[in-house]
Coordinates of C-alpha atoms and ligand atoms in Angstrom, one line a residue:
Chain A
M1451 CA -3.3 -9.6 14.4
T1452 CA -5.3 -6.7 15.5
K1453 CA -5.6 -6.9 19.3
T1454 CA -8.3 -4.4 19.8
P1455 CA -11.7 -5.7 18.8
T1456 CA -12.9 -4.1 15.6
P1457 CA -16.7 -3.7 15.7
N1458 CA -18.0 -4.5 12.2
S1459 CA -20.5 -2.0 10.8
P1460 CA -24.1 -3.1 10.4
D1461 CA -23.6 -3.5 6.6
E1462 CA -20.5 -5.6 7.3
Q1463 CA -22.4 -7.7 9.8
Q1464 CA -25.2 -8.3 7.3
L1465 CA -22.6 -9.3 4.7
I1466 CA -21.0 -11.7 7.2
A1467 CA -24.4 -13.2 8.0
N1468 CA -25.1 -13.7 4.3
L1469 CA -21.7 -15.3 3.8
I1470 CA -22.3 -17.7 6.7
A1471 CA -25.7 -18.6 5.2
G1472 CA -23.9 -19.6 2.0
D1473 CA -25.0 -16.7 -0.2
D1474 CA -23.1 -16.8 -3.5
R1475 CA -23.7 -13.1 -4.2
A1476 CA -22.2 -12.2 -0.8
F1477 CA -19.1 -14.3 -1.6
C1478 CA -18.7 -12.7 -5.0
E1479 CA -18.8 -9.3 -3.3
I1480 CA -15.9 -10.2 -1.0
I1481 CA -14.0 -11.6 -4.0
T1482 CA -14.5 -8.3 -5.8
R1483 CA -13.3 -6.4 -2.8
F1484 CA -10.3 -8.5 -1.7
Q1485 CA -8.9 -10.4 -4.7
H1486 CA -6.5 -7.6 -5.7
I1487 CA -5.0 -7.1 -2.2
M1488 CA -4.8 -10.9 -1.7
I1489 CA -2.8 -11.4 -5.0
T1490 CA -0.6 -8.5 -4.0
I1491 CA 0.2 -10.0 -0.6
A1492 CA 0.8 -13.4 -2.0
R1493 CA 3.2 -12.0 -4.6
A1494 CA 5.1 -10.1 -2.0
I1495 CA 5.5 -13.1 0.3
C1496 CA 6.1 -16.1 -2.1
G1497 CA 6.6 -14.6 -5.5
D1498 CA 4.7 -14.6 -8.8
T1499 CA 5.0 -18.3 -9.5
F1500 CA 2.8 -19.4 -6.5
A1501 CA 0.7 -16.3 -6.0
D1502 CA -2.4 -17.4 -8.0
D1503 CA -2.3 -20.9 -6.4
V1504 CA -2.0 -19.5 -2.9
V1505 CA -4.9 -17.1 -3.4
Q1506 CA -7.1 -19.9 -4.8
D1507 CA -6.2 -22.0 -1.7
A1508 CA -6.9 -19.0 0.6
W1509 CA -10.4 -18.5 -1.0
M1510 CA -11.1 -22.2 -0.5
A1511 CA -10.1 -21.9 3.2
I1512 CA -12.3 -18.7 3.5
H1513 CA -15.2 -20.4 1.9
K1514 CA -14.9 -23.4 4.1
N1515 CA -14.3 -21.6 7.4
I1516 CA -16.5 -18.5 7.1
C1517 CA -19.0 -20.2 9.4
K1518 CA -16.3 -20.2 12.1
F1519 CA -15.4 -16.5 11.7
E1520 CA -15.9 -15.1 15.2
Q1521 CA -15.6 -11.4 14.3
R1522 CA -12.8 -10.8 16.7
S1523 CA -11.3 -8.7 13.8
S1524 CA -12.7 -7.1 10.8
L1525 CA -13.6 -9.3 7.8
K1526 CA -10.8 -7.6 5.9
T1527 CA -8.2 -8.3 8.5
W1528 CA -9.3 -12.0 8.8
V1529 CA -9.1 -12.4 5.0
I1530 CA -5.6 -10.8 4.9
T1531 CA -4.4 -13.1 7.7
I1532 CA -5.6 -16.2 5.8
V1533 CA -3.8 -15.3 2.6
S1534 CA -0.7 -14.3 4.4
N1535 CA -0.6 -17.6 6.3
E1536 CA -1.2 -19.6 3.1
A1537 CA 1.6 -17.8 1.4
K1538 CA 4.0 -18.3 4.3
A1539 CA 3.1 -22.0 4.4
R1540 CA 3.7 -22.3 0.7
L1541 CA 7.1 -20.6 1.0
R1542 CA 8.1 -23.0 3.7
R1543 CA 6.9 -26.0 1.7
E1544 CA 8.9 -24.9 -1.3
S1545 CA 11.7 -24.0 1.0
R1546 CA 12.3 -20.9 -1.0
K1547 CA 13.5 -17.6 0.3
V1548 CA 12.3 -14.4 -1.3
S1549 CA 15.0 -11.8 -0.8
L1550 CA 13.9 -8.2 -0.3
D1551 CA 16.3 -6.8 -2.8
E1552 CA 13.8 -4.0 -3.3
L1553 CA 15.3 -2.5 -0.1
D1554 CA 18.8 -2.5 -1.5
G1555 CA 20.4 0.2 -3.6
E1556 CA 19.1 3.4 -5.0
T1557 CA 16.9 3.9 -8.0
P1558 CA 18.8 6.4 -10.2
G1559 CA 16.8 9.6 -10.6
S1560 CA 14.6 8.9 -7.6
Y1561 CA 14.3 11.5 -4.8
L1562 CA 16.5 9.3 -2.6
D1563 CA 19.3 9.0 -5.2
S1564 CA 22.4 10.5 -3.5
T1565 CA 23.4 12.4 -6.6
Q1566 CA 20.5 14.7 -5.8
F1567 CA 22.4 16.0 -2.8
G1568 CA 25.7 17.7 -2.3
Q1569 CA 28.4 16.4 0.1
D1570 CA 26.8 18.2 3.0
G1571 CA 23.5 16.5 2.2
H1572 CA 21.9 19.7 0.8
R1573 CA 19.7 19.6 -2.2
I1574 CA 21.4 20.4 -5.5
A1575 CA 18.3 21.3 -7.4
P1576 CA 15.2 22.9 -6.0
T1577 CA 12.0 20.9 -5.5
Q1578 CA 9.7 21.2 -8.5
V1579 CA 6.8 23.6 -8.1
W1580 CA 3.3 22.1 -8.7
H1581 CA 0.9 24.3 -10.5
I1582 CA -2.0 22.1 -9.2
E1583 CA -1.7 21.6 -5.4
S1584 CA -5.3 21.2 -4.4
P1585 CA -6.2 17.5 -3.9
E1586 CA -9.7 18.2 -5.2
Q1587 CA -8.4 19.6 -8.4
L1588 CA -5.8 16.8 -8.8
L1589 CA -8.6 14.3 -8.5
E1590 CA -10.3 15.8 -11.5
E1591 CA -7.3 14.8 -13.7
K1592 CA -8.3 11.6 -15.4
Q1593 CA -5.0 11.2 -17.3
L1594 CA -3.1 11.5 -13.9
Q1595 CA -5.4 8.7 -12.6
R1596 CA -4.3 6.5 -15.4
C1597 CA -0.6 7.3 -14.9
I1598 CA -0.9 6.5 -11.1
N1599 CA -2.7 3.2 -11.7
K1600 CA -0.1 2.2 -14.3
T1601 CA 2.8 2.9 -12.0
L1602 CA 1.1 1.1 -9.1
S1603 CA 0.7 -2.0 -11.3
I1604 CA 4.5 -2.1 -11.9
L1605 CA 5.7 -1.3 -8.4
P1606 CA 8.0 -4.0 -6.9
P1607 CA 5.7 -6.6 -5.1
A1608 CA 6.6 -5.8 -1.4
Q1609 CA 6.4 -2.1 -2.0
K1610 CA 3.1 -2.4 -3.6
A1611 CA 1.8 -4.7 -0.8
A1612 CA 3.1 -2.5 2.0
F1613 CA 1.6 0.6 0.3
L1614 CA -1.8 -0.9 -0.3
L1615 CA -2.0 -2.3 3.2
R1616 CA -1.2 1.0 4.8
D1617 CA -2.5 3.8 2.6
I1618 CA -5.5 2.0 1.0
E1619 CA -6.5 -0.7 3.5
Q1620 CA -5.5 1.4 6.5
Q1621 CA -3.9 -1.6 8.3
S1622 CA -1.6 -0.8 11.3
F1623 CA 2.2 -0.9 10.9
E1624 CA 2.3 -3.7 13.4
D1625 CA -0.2 -5.8 11.4
I1626 CA 1.7 -5.1 8.1
C1627 CA 4.9 -6.4 9.7
E1628 CA 3.2 -9.6 10.6
V1629 CA 1.4 -10.1 7.3
L1630 CA 4.5 -9.5 5.2
Q1631 CA 7.0 -10.9 7.7
V1632 CA 9.1 -7.8 7.4
S1633 CA 10.6 -5.7 10.2
A1634 CA 9.0 -2.4 11.2
A1635 CA 11.9 -0.4 9.8
N1636 CA 11.6 -2.2 6.5
V1637 CA 7.9 -1.7 6.2
R1638 CA 8.4 2.0 6.7
V1639 CA 11.1 2.0 4.0
L1640 CA 8.8 0.1 1.6
I1641 CA 5.9 2.5 2.1
H1642 CA 8.1 5.5 1.7
R1643 CA 9.6 4.3 -1.5
A1644 CA 6.2 3.5 -3.0
R1645 CA 4.9 6.9 -2.1
L1646 CA 7.9 8.6 -3.6
T1647 CA 7.6 6.7 -6.8
L1648 CA 3.9 7.8 -7.0
M1649 CA 4.8 11.4 -6.1
Q1650 CA 7.3 11.4 -9.0
V1651 CA 4.4 10.5 -11.3
I1652 CA 2.6 13.6 -10.1
D1653 CA 5.8 15.6 -10.5
R1654 CA 6.1 14.5 -14.1
Y1655 CA 2.4 15.0 -14.8
Q1656 CA 2.6 18.6 -13.4
E1657 CA 5.4 19.3 -15.8
T1658 CA 4.4 17.5 -18.9
G1659 CA 0.7 16.6 -18.6
T1660 CA 1.5 12.9 -19.4
C1661 CA 2.8 9.8 -17.6
Chain B
M1227 CA 21.0 19.7 12.3
L1228 CA 19.3 17.4 9.7
S1229 CA 20.3 17.7 6.1
C1230 CA 17.9 17.8 3.1
K1231 CA 19.0 14.2 2.4
D1232 CA 17.9 13.2 6.0
V1233 CA 14.6 15.0 5.6
T1234 CA 14.0 13.2 2.2
H1235 CA 14.6 9.8 3.8
L1236 CA 12.5 10.6 6.9
A1237 CA 9.6 12.4 5.3
S1238 CA 7.1 9.6 5.5
D1239 CA 7.9 8.8 9.1
Y1240 CA 7.3 12.5 9.8
I1241 CA 3.9 12.8 8.1
D1242 CA 2.8 9.4 9.6
N1243 CA 3.8 10.6 13.1
N1244 CA 6.2 7.7 13.4
M1245 CA 9.0 9.6 15.0
S1246 CA 10.1 9.7 18.6
G1247 CA 12.5 11.7 20.8
T1248 CA 13.8 15.0 19.4
L1249 CA 13.5 13.9 15.8
P1250 CA 10.1 15.6 15.0
W1251 CA 11.5 18.8 16.5
K1252 CA 14.7 18.5 14.3
M1253 CA 12.5 18.0 11.3
R1254 CA 10.4 21.1 12.0
L1255 CA 13.6 23.1 12.5
H1256 CA 14.9 22.1 9.1
L1257 CA 11.5 22.7 7.5
V1258 CA 11.3 26.2 8.9
A1259 CA 14.7 27.0 7.3
C1260 CA 14.4 25.1 4.0
R1261 CA 11.8 26.0 1.5
C1262 CA 12.6 23.1 -0.8
C1263 CA 12.1 20.5 1.9
R1264 CA 9.0 22.2 3.0
R1265 CA 7.6 21.9 -0.5
F1266 CA 8.8 18.3 -0.7
V1267 CA 7.0 17.3 2.5
K1268 CA 3.9 19.2 1.3
H1269 CA 3.9 17.3 -2.0
L1270 CA 4.3 14.0 -0.1
R1271 CA 1.3 14.8 2.0
I1272 CA -0.7 15.6 -1.1
T1273 CA 0.4 12.3 -2.7
K1274 CA -0.6 10.4 0.4
K1275 CA -4.0 11.9 0.3
V1276 CA -4.7 11.8 -3.4
V1277 CA -3.3 8.5 -4.6
P1278 CA -5.6 6.2 -2.6
Q1279 CA -8.6 8.0 -4.0
F1280 CA -7.3 7.3 -7.5
V1281 CA -6.9 3.6 -7.0
D1282 CA -9.6 1.3 -8.2
N1283 CA -8.8 -2.2 -7.1
N1284 CA -12.2 -3.7 -7.4
L1285 CA -12.6 -6.8 -9.6
S1286 CA -15.3 -7.0 -12.2
E1287 CA -18.4 -9.1 -11.3
A1288 CA -17.7 -11.6 -14.1
D1289 CA -14.2 -12.2 -12.8
A1290 CA -15.4 -12.7 -9.3
E1291 CA -18.0 -15.2 -10.5
A1292 CA -15.4 -17.1 -12.4
I1293 CA -13.2 -17.3 -9.2
L1294 CA -16.2 -18.5 -7.1
K1295 CA -16.9 -21.2 -9.7
K1296 CA -13.3 -22.4 -9.4
I1297 CA -13.4 -22.4 -5.5
K1298 CA -16.6 -24.5 -5.5
A1299 CA -15.3 -27.0 -8.1
P1300 CA -11.5 -27.1 -7.9
D1301 CA -9.9 -29.3 -10.6
Ligands
ZN1082 ZN1 16.2 20.9 3.1

């Protein structure tokens, strides 16, 4: 994982000290923070059937091994590595293969749909104009927030995992490849597709004011 | 010369600075000439900036406590 040492902030160091001391409140805090990304990673690697189990096992491993955490990476990176390893191990045990069919084909009506382009690769229809372009103003739109979160919840698992790891958790592309066991090129495609799906939500919202 | 289709496929690599060789230059060349793709890339940048701030992935305290209970006493 991350090769350069990531110095943990003072707050983070205090949290780690509390975790090592066995403080339940501190442990609840990291569950609150990381449960969602952990489930997302587990689903992307070994599918829905085993995800809950894998995350439970990962939490038990974290609880048991937190005293050995040497802070060579951030707490987040460490936690992500543990759940990723648990999920990969489960996948091997069940000798299953999860195919990344999310990478195949085109979603009709998406920006990448080839019917959007002429034979020469030029756009057939102009890009929609947004009447709200300022991020600050967009962030005021509560209905848009609901639409985005709804779409995020139904994104294909690997797209969602790659997107969350990159755009929310700020993990490096290199780390994401390792966590999800996907090639660099495929990680980039997954992130791009997720962003485009979310951009389409904003498109629709700009036009109709609804999801 | 890149087409609009190429630009649409490469837009995230462009805004993430994940391009090498002459590709960034070819992208810029297309964007100077094509207003639609310019708007497309601009909207993608806005999306990348705004969406993470909309996302609330934190679990409720009660749910976290239930998980902790399970970790400490697995059945
Ligand atoms: Zn164009």
